[in-house]
mmCIF file of C-alpha atoms in Angstrom:
data_model
loop_
_atom_site.group_PDB
_atom_site.id
_atom_site.type_symbol
_atom_site.label_atom_id
_atom_site.label_comp_id
_atom_site.label_asym_id
_atom_site.label_seq_id
_atom_site.Cartn_x
_atom_site.Cartn_y
_atom_site.Cartn_z
ATOM 1 C CA MET Y 1064 96.442 133.134 118.539
ATOM 2 C CA LYS Y 1065 99.896 133.944 117.929
ATOM 3 C CA TRP Y 1066 101.360 134.759 114.282
ATOM 4 C CA ILE Y 1067 104.810 133.368 112.917
ATOM 5 C CA PHE Y 1068 106.111 134.974 109.794
ATOM 6 C CA PHE Y 1069 108.160 133.348 107.217
ATOM 7 C CA ASP Y 1070 109.640 134.226 103.936
ATOM 8 C CA LEU Y 1071 108.982 132.341 100.854
ATOM 9 C CA ASP Y 1072 111.829 131.493 98.465
ATOM 10 C CA ASP Y 1073 114.144 128.938 99.903
ATOM 11 C CA THR Y 1074 112.768 128.897 103.372
ATOM 12 C CA LEU Y 1075 109.431 126.998 102.502
ATOM 13 C CA TRP Y 1076 109.560 126.688 98.691
ATOM 14 C CA ASN Y 1077 112.762 125.646 97.272
ATOM 15 C CA PHE Y 1078 113.492 128.505 94.907
ATOM 16 C CA THR Y 1079 117.086 127.234 94.097
ATOM 17 C CA ALA Y 1080 115.812 123.941 92.613
ATOM 18 C CA ASN Y 1081 112.511 125.269 90.916
ATOM 19 C CA SER Y 1082 114.610 127.864 89.147
ATOM 20 C CA ALA Y 1083 117.066 125.190 87.922
ATOM 21 C CA VAL Y 1084 114.426 123.221 86.592
ATOM 22 C CA ALA Y 1085 112.763 126.612 85.110
ATOM 23 C CA LEU Y 1086 115.449 128.054 83.252
ATOM 24 C CA ARG Y 1087 116.368 124.784 81.832
ATOM 25 C CA LYS Y 1088 112.620 124.532 80.338
ATOM 26 C CA LEU Y 1089 113.446 128.273 79.306
ATOM 27 C CA TYR Y 1090 116.482 127.737 77.528
ATOM 28 C CA GLU Y 1091 114.814 124.845 75.720
ATOM 29 C CA ILE Y 1092 112.155 127.234 74.260
ATOM 30 C CA SER Y 1093 113.946 130.302 73.599
ATOM 31 C CA PRO Y 1094 115.830 130.624 70.355
ATOM 32 C CA ILE Y 1095 117.626 133.454 71.062
ATOM 33 C CA LEU Y 1096 119.003 131.774 74.337
ATOM 34 C CA LYS Y 1097 120.215 128.610 72.415
ATOM 35 C CA LYS Y 1098 121.874 130.904 70.213
ATOM 36 C CA LEU Y 1099 124.209 133.096 72.251
ATOM 37 C CA PHE Y 1100 124.672 130.344 74.885
ATOM 38 C CA LYS Y 1101 125.876 126.999 73.806
ATOM 39 C CA ASP Y 1102 126.453 125.458 77.357
ATOM 40 C CA ILE Y 1103 123.069 126.031 79.394
ATOM 41 C CA SER Y 1104 125.045 125.548 82.503
ATOM 42 C CA GLU Y 1105 127.061 128.748 81.614
ATOM 43 C CA PHE Y 1106 123.929 130.682 80.645
ATOM 44 C CA ILE Y 1107 122.589 129.723 84.394
ATOM 45 C CA ASN Y 1108 125.597 130.700 86.166
ATOM 46 C CA ILE Y 1109 125.759 134.160 84.476
ATOM 47 C CA TYR Y 1110 122.065 134.503 84.869
ATOM 48 C CA HIS Y 1111 122.083 133.873 88.681
ATOM 49 C CA ASP Y 1112 124.841 136.020 89.243
ATOM 50 C CA LYS Y 1113 123.121 139.139 87.158
ATOM 51 C CA ASN Y 1114 119.797 138.529 88.725
ATOM 52 C CA GLN Y 1115 121.663 138.305 92.693
ATOM 53 C CA LEU Y 1116 122.926 141.390 91.882
ATOM 54 C CA LEU Y 1117 119.497 142.985 91.097
ATOM 55 C CA TRP Y 1118 118.071 141.701 94.158
ATOM 56 C CA ASP Y 1119 120.320 142.781 96.201
ATOM 57 C CA LEU Y 1120 119.809 146.297 94.693
ATOM 58 C CA TYR Y 1121 116.157 146.057 94.833
ATOM 59 C CA ALA Y 1122 116.330 144.921 98.282
ATOM 60 C CA GLN Y 1123 118.167 148.388 98.923
ATOM 61 C CA GLY Y 1124 115.299 150.033 97.382
ATOM 62 C CA LYS Y 1125 117.852 150.995 94.340
ATOM 63 C CA VAL Y 1126 116.030 149.243 91.507
ATOM 64 C CA THR Y 1127 112.232 148.768 90.772
ATOM 65 C CA THR Y 1128 110.316 146.366 89.936
ATOM 66 C CA ASN Y 1129 110.115 146.617 86.419
ATOM 67 C CA GLN Y 1130 113.871 147.397 86.012
ATOM 68 C CA LEU Y 1131 114.919 144.311 88.072
ATOM 69 C CA LYS Y 1132 112.413 142.268 85.631
ATOM 70 C CA VAL Y 1133 114.032 143.651 82.627
ATOM 71 C CA GLU Y 1134 118.109 144.418 83.557
ATOM 72 C CA ARG Y 1135 118.731 140.726 84.809
ATOM 73 C CA TRP Y 1136 118.187 139.625 80.963
ATOM 74 C CA ARG Y 1137 119.861 142.480 79.778
ATOM 75 C CA LEU Y 1138 122.691 141.880 81.902
ATOM 76 C CA THR Y 1139 122.940 138.477 80.956
ATOM 77 C CA LEU Y 1140 122.339 138.930 77.085
ATOM 78 C CA SER Y 1141 124.850 141.812 77.343
ATOM 79 C CA THR Y 1142 127.664 139.162 78.353
ATOM 80 C CA ARG Y 1143 127.341 138.287 74.601
ATOM 81 C CA GLN Y 1144 127.634 141.448 72.808
ATOM 82 C CA PHE Y 1145 124.144 141.329 72.161
ATOM 83 C CA GLU Y 1146 122.533 144.756 72.020
ATOM 84 C CA VAL Y 1147 119.632 143.797 74.051
ATOM 85 C CA LEU Y 1148 116.089 145.402 73.269
ATOM 86 C CA THR Y 1149 113.886 145.397 76.171
ATOM 87 C CA ALA Y 1150 110.869 143.593 74.965
ATOM 88 C CA VAL Y 1151 113.099 140.759 74.051
ATOM 89 C CA CYS Y 1152 113.745 141.227 78.107
ATOM 90 C CA GLU Y 1153 110.379 141.247 79.098
ATOM 91 C CA GLU Y 1154 108.850 138.259 76.916
ATOM 92 C CA LEU Y 1155 111.936 136.090 78.397
ATOM 93 C CA ASP Y 1156 111.211 137.539 82.083
ATOM 94 C CA ARG Y 1157 107.590 136.924 81.522
ATOM 95 C CA ASN Y 1158 108.098 132.982 79.845
ATOM 96 C CA TYR Y 1159 110.618 132.225 83.147
ATOM 97 C CA LEU Y 1160 108.125 133.143 85.791
ATOM 98 C CA ASP Y 1161 105.475 131.710 84.138
ATOM 99 C CA ILE Y 1162 107.265 128.378 84.401
ATOM 100 C CA LEU Y 1163 108.860 128.805 87.544
ATOM 101 C CA ALA Y 1164 105.767 129.508 89.154
ATOM 102 C CA GLN Y 1165 104.073 126.273 88.302
ATOM 103 C CA GLU Y 1166 107.230 124.179 89.679
ATOM 104 C CA SER Y 1167 106.268 122.590 92.917
ATOM 105 C CA GLU Y 1168 109.486 121.026 94.980
ATOM 106 C CA LYS Y 1169 109.261 122.206 98.570
ATOM 107 C CA ILE Y 1170 112.149 122.304 101.354
ATOM 108 C CA GLU Y 1171 112.029 118.715 102.529
ATOM 109 C CA GLY Y 1172 110.080 118.606 105.525
ATOM 110 C CA VAL Y 1173 107.906 121.570 105.360
ATOM 111 C CA GLU Y 1174 104.660 120.346 105.159
ATOM 112 C CA GLU Y 1175 105.142 118.390 108.021
ATOM 113 C CA LEU Y 1176 106.257 121.568 110.298
ATOM 114 C CA LEU Y 1177 103.387 123.727 108.650
ATOM 115 C CA GLU Y 1178 101.007 121.221 109.410
ATOM 116 C CA LYS Y 1179 102.391 120.795 113.033
ATOM 117 C CA ILE Y 1180 102.428 124.528 113.874
ATOM 118 C CA SER Y 1181 98.970 125.278 111.950
ATOM 119 C CA LYS Y 1182 97.283 123.890 114.802
ATOM 120 C CA ASN Y 1183 97.670 126.275 117.433
ATOM 121 C CA SER Y 1184 99.357 129.153 114.889
ATOM 122 C CA LEU Y 1185 98.511 131.586 112.282
ATOM 123 C CA ILE Y 1186 100.684 131.476 109.523
ATOM 124 C CA ALA Y 1187 101.754 134.324 107.142
ATOM 125 C CA VAL Y 1188 104.220 134.468 104.250
ATOM 126 C CA LEU Y 1189 106.321 138.146 104.049
ATOM 127 C CA SER Y 1190 108.185 138.243 100.852
ATOM 128 C CA ASN Y 1191 110.306 140.283 98.447
ATOM 129 C CA GLY Y 1192 108.786 138.219 95.470
ATOM 130 C CA PHE Y 1193 106.793 139.480 92.906
ATOM 131 C CA SER Y 1194 103.346 139.220 93.360
ATOM 132 C CA LYS Y 1195 101.376 137.382 91.072
ATOM 133 C CA THR Y 1196 104.358 135.034 91.007
ATOM 134 C CA GLN Y 1197 103.949 134.009 94.669
ATOM 135 C CA TYR Y 1198 100.359 133.256 94.834
ATOM 136 C CA LYS Y 1199 101.277 130.721 91.741
ATOM 137 C CA LYS Y 1200 103.739 129.286 93.680
ATOM 138 C CA LEU Y 1201 101.913 128.559 96.982
ATOM 139 C CA HIS Y 1202 99.114 127.411 94.432
ATOM 140 C CA TYR Y 1203 100.666 125.007 92.958
ATOM 141 C CA SER Y 1204 102.869 123.750 95.618
ATOM 142 C CA GLY Y 1205 99.664 123.009 97.758
ATOM 143 C CA LEU Y 1206 101.054 125.510 100.656
ATOM 144 C CA GLU Y 1207 98.532 127.864 100.388
ATOM 145 C CA LYS Y 1208 96.332 125.771 102.330
ATOM 146 C CA TYR Y 1209 98.494 126.605 105.579
ATOM 147 C CA ILE Y 1210 98.847 129.907 105.261
ATOM 148 C CA ASN Y 1211 96.888 132.634 106.295
ATOM 149 C CA ARG Y 1212 97.974 135.733 105.081
ATOM 150 C CA VAL Y 1213 100.491 136.542 102.292
ATOM 151 C CA ILE Y 1214 102.512 139.926 102.488
ATOM 152 C CA VAL Y 1215 104.311 140.578 99.144
ATOM 153 C CA SER Y 1216 106.642 143.591 98.845
ATOM 154 C CA GLU Y 1217 105.555 144.304 95.461
ATOM 155 C CA GLU Y 1218 102.210 145.022 96.635
ATOM 156 C CA ILE Y 1219 103.042 147.561 99.237
ATOM 157 C CA GLY Y 1220 106.208 149.323 97.884
ATOM 158 C CA ILE Y 1221 108.650 148.441 100.409
ATOM 159 C CA ASN Y 1222 111.219 145.848 100.863
ATOM 160 C CA LYS Y 1223 112.597 143.515 103.466
ATOM 161 C CA PRO Y 1224 114.948 144.534 105.140
ATOM 162 C CA ASN Y 1225 113.266 147.843 105.908
ATOM 163 C CA LYS Y 1226 111.640 148.304 109.022
ATOM 164 C CA LYS Y 1227 108.621 149.895 107.211
ATOM 165 C CA LEU Y 1228 107.443 146.356 105.959
ATOM 166 C CA PHE Y 1229 107.958 144.768 109.309
ATOM 167 C CA ASP Y 1230 105.720 147.509 111.096
ATOM 168 C CA TYR Y 1231 103.254 146.919 108.452
ATOM 169 C CA SER Y 1232 102.805 143.309 108.701
ATOM 170 C CA ILE Y 1233 102.212 143.813 112.354
ATOM 171 C CA SER Y 1234 99.400 146.087 111.430
ATOM 172 C CA GLU Y 1235 98.165 143.911 108.758
ATOM 173 C CA THR Y 1236 97.766 140.942 110.511
ATOM 174 C CA GLY Y 1237 97.235 142.436 114.196
ATOM 175 C CA ALA Y 1238 99.991 140.089 115.712
ATOM 176 C CA THR Y 1239 100.556 140.362 119.047
ATOM 177 C CA PRO Y 1240 104.266 140.211 120.649
ATOM 178 C CA PRO Y 1241 106.729 138.298 120.776
ATOM 179 C CA TYR Y 1242 107.139 138.514 117.046
ATOM 180 C CA LEU Y 1243 108.946 135.994 115.193
ATOM 181 C CA MET Y 1244 110.482 136.174 111.650
ATOM 182 C CA VAL Y 1245 111.869 132.621 109.970
ATOM 183 C CA GLY Y 1246 113.908 133.111 106.712
ATOM 184 C CA ASP Y 1247 116.949 131.668 104.984
ATOM 185 C CA HIS Y 1248 118.199 135.368 104.136
ATOM 186 C CA ALA Y 1249 120.487 136.758 106.553
ATOM 187 C CA GLN Y 1250 120.380 140.455 105.687
ATOM 188 C CA THR Y 1251 116.992 140.935 104.611
ATOM 189 C CA ASP Y 1252 115.019 138.309 106.734
ATOM 190 C CA ILE Y 1253 117.019 137.948 109.861
ATOM 191 C CA ILE Y 1254 119.030 141.392 110.607
ATOM 192 C CA GLY Y 1255 116.111 143.317 109.102
ATOM 193 C CA ALA Y 1256 113.680 141.904 111.811
ATOM 194 C CA MET Y 1257 115.898 141.929 114.928
ATOM 195 C CA LYS Y 1258 116.279 145.707 113.817
ATOM 196 C CA ALA Y 1259 112.611 145.855 113.583
ATOM 197 C CA GLY Y 1260 112.528 144.421 117.344
ATOM 198 C CA TRP Y 1261 111.478 141.152 116.311
ATOM 199 C CA HIS Y 1262 112.671 137.875 117.258
ATOM 200 C CA ALA Y 1263 114.209 135.717 114.599
ATOM 201 C CA ILE Y 1264 115.485 132.084 113.309
ATOM 202 C CA TRP Y 1265 117.862 131.804 110.664
ATOM 203 C CA TYR Y 1266 117.058 128.827 108.258
ATOM 204 C CA ASN Y 1267 120.524 128.130 106.717
ATOM 205 C CA PRO Y 1268 121.037 125.044 105.915
ATOM 206 C CA GLU Y 1269 124.659 125.694 104.209
ATOM 207 C CA GLY Y 1270 125.942 126.337 107.409
ATOM 208 C CA LYS Y 1271 127.217 129.938 106.584
ATOM 209 C CA PRO Y 1272 128.416 131.662 109.918
ATOM 210 C CA PHE Y 1273 126.064 134.922 110.723
ATOM 211 C CA PRO Y 1274 127.463 138.059 109.098
ATOM 212 C CA LEU Y 1275 127.540 140.086 112.380
ATOM 213 C CA SER Y 1276 129.362 139.487 115.462
ATOM 214 C CA GLU Y 1277 128.254 140.537 118.773
ATOM 215 C CA VAL Y 1278 130.195 143.801 118.499
ATOM 216 C CA GLU Y 1279 128.552 144.702 115.061
ATOM 217 C CA MET Y 1280 125.232 143.990 116.240
ATOM 218 C CA GLN Y 1281 125.778 146.192 119.920
ATOM 219 C CA THR Y 1282 127.268 148.596 117.450
ATOM 220 C CA GLN Y 1283 124.083 149.111 114.981
ATOM 221 C CA GLY Y 1284 121.538 148.964 118.030
ATOM 222 C CA ILE Y 1285 120.705 145.310 117.396
ATOM 223 C CA ASP Y 1286 119.503 142.997 120.360
ATOM 224 C CA SER Y 1287 121.491 139.756 119.767
ATOM 225 C CA HIS Y 1288 119.235 137.668 122.034
ATOM 226 C CA LEU Y 1289 116.356 138.548 119.236
ATOM 227 C CA LEU Y 1290 118.175 135.532 117.163
ATOM 228 C CA VAL Y 1291 116.202 132.641 118.662
ATOM 229 C CA GLY Y 1292 118.484 129.990 116.902
ATOM 230 C CA ILE Y 1293 120.149 128.991 113.654
ATOM 231 C CA VAL Y 1294 118.945 125.741 112.331
ATOM 232 C CA LYS Y 1295 119.869 123.575 109.384
ATOM 233 C CA ASN Y 1296 116.610 121.402 108.656
ATOM 234 C CA MET Y 1297 112.677 121.462 109.170
ATOM 235 C CA THR Y 1298 113.028 119.180 112.377
ATOM 236 C CA GLU Y 1299 115.334 121.874 113.984
ATOM 237 C CA LEU Y 1300 113.434 124.725 112.989
ATOM 238 C CA TYR Y 1301 110.089 123.270 114.535
ATOM 239 C CA LYS Y 1302 112.218 122.303 118.051
ATOM 240 C CA ALA Y 1303 113.614 125.822 117.747
ATOM 241 C CA ILE Y 1304 109.723 127.670 117.355
ATOM 242 C CA GLN Y 1305 108.497 124.443 120.453
ATOM 243 C CA ASN Y 1306 111.209 125.865 122.823
ATOM 244 C CA PHE Y 1307 110.568 129.718 121.865
ATOM 245 C CA TYR Y 1308 107.034 129.694 122.805
ATOM 246 C CA LYS Y 1309 107.508 127.526 125.872
#
């Protein structure tokens, strides 16, 4: 039976919505956040900027998991000229991840999609997230019943877009060609998969332009035909998967 590999955050599980809720809940229970940030929206915007910066470095292998977890809070709080203790950052991160993992909003239509494709496919999650948190997300959202294998970068010390993680996923699942990756992040999910020789479908609800032109892909040795499609919703994604396996 064929395997289909999915990213988790903002592909199956609605990270954007769930994170916004979790950050608001964290703010309400954290005296230090209320003291330093009178405007909750400002806090959330600053946090997102710093968090994205650290995740980009993490994907490049330039920071460790622990550095990411601590520094995203240190950078956020330091915008208020606050001398940030590591213990404070660790507590904020621990509380945030505990709250976040229990939020359960999914991408619209994703359960219907997984229900359909699970009838004749095996489904794997291939994520750069934190192991403990990712498993909890799948549990509390009810998505775990559709997933046959979960591969989290933290567990093996290799992140997308590193080709080694895609190779590892093949060996772990016993998947046979053609390999198909579905994700929302163009660089880590899609370009990473294509560089590894996988086919890919870009879930792109905002309609962003693909970051590489045909010429740039050719220059980097990427076969542009490996990009199966760019879709905006789960209905389009299901059609793209069906057409791919015809």
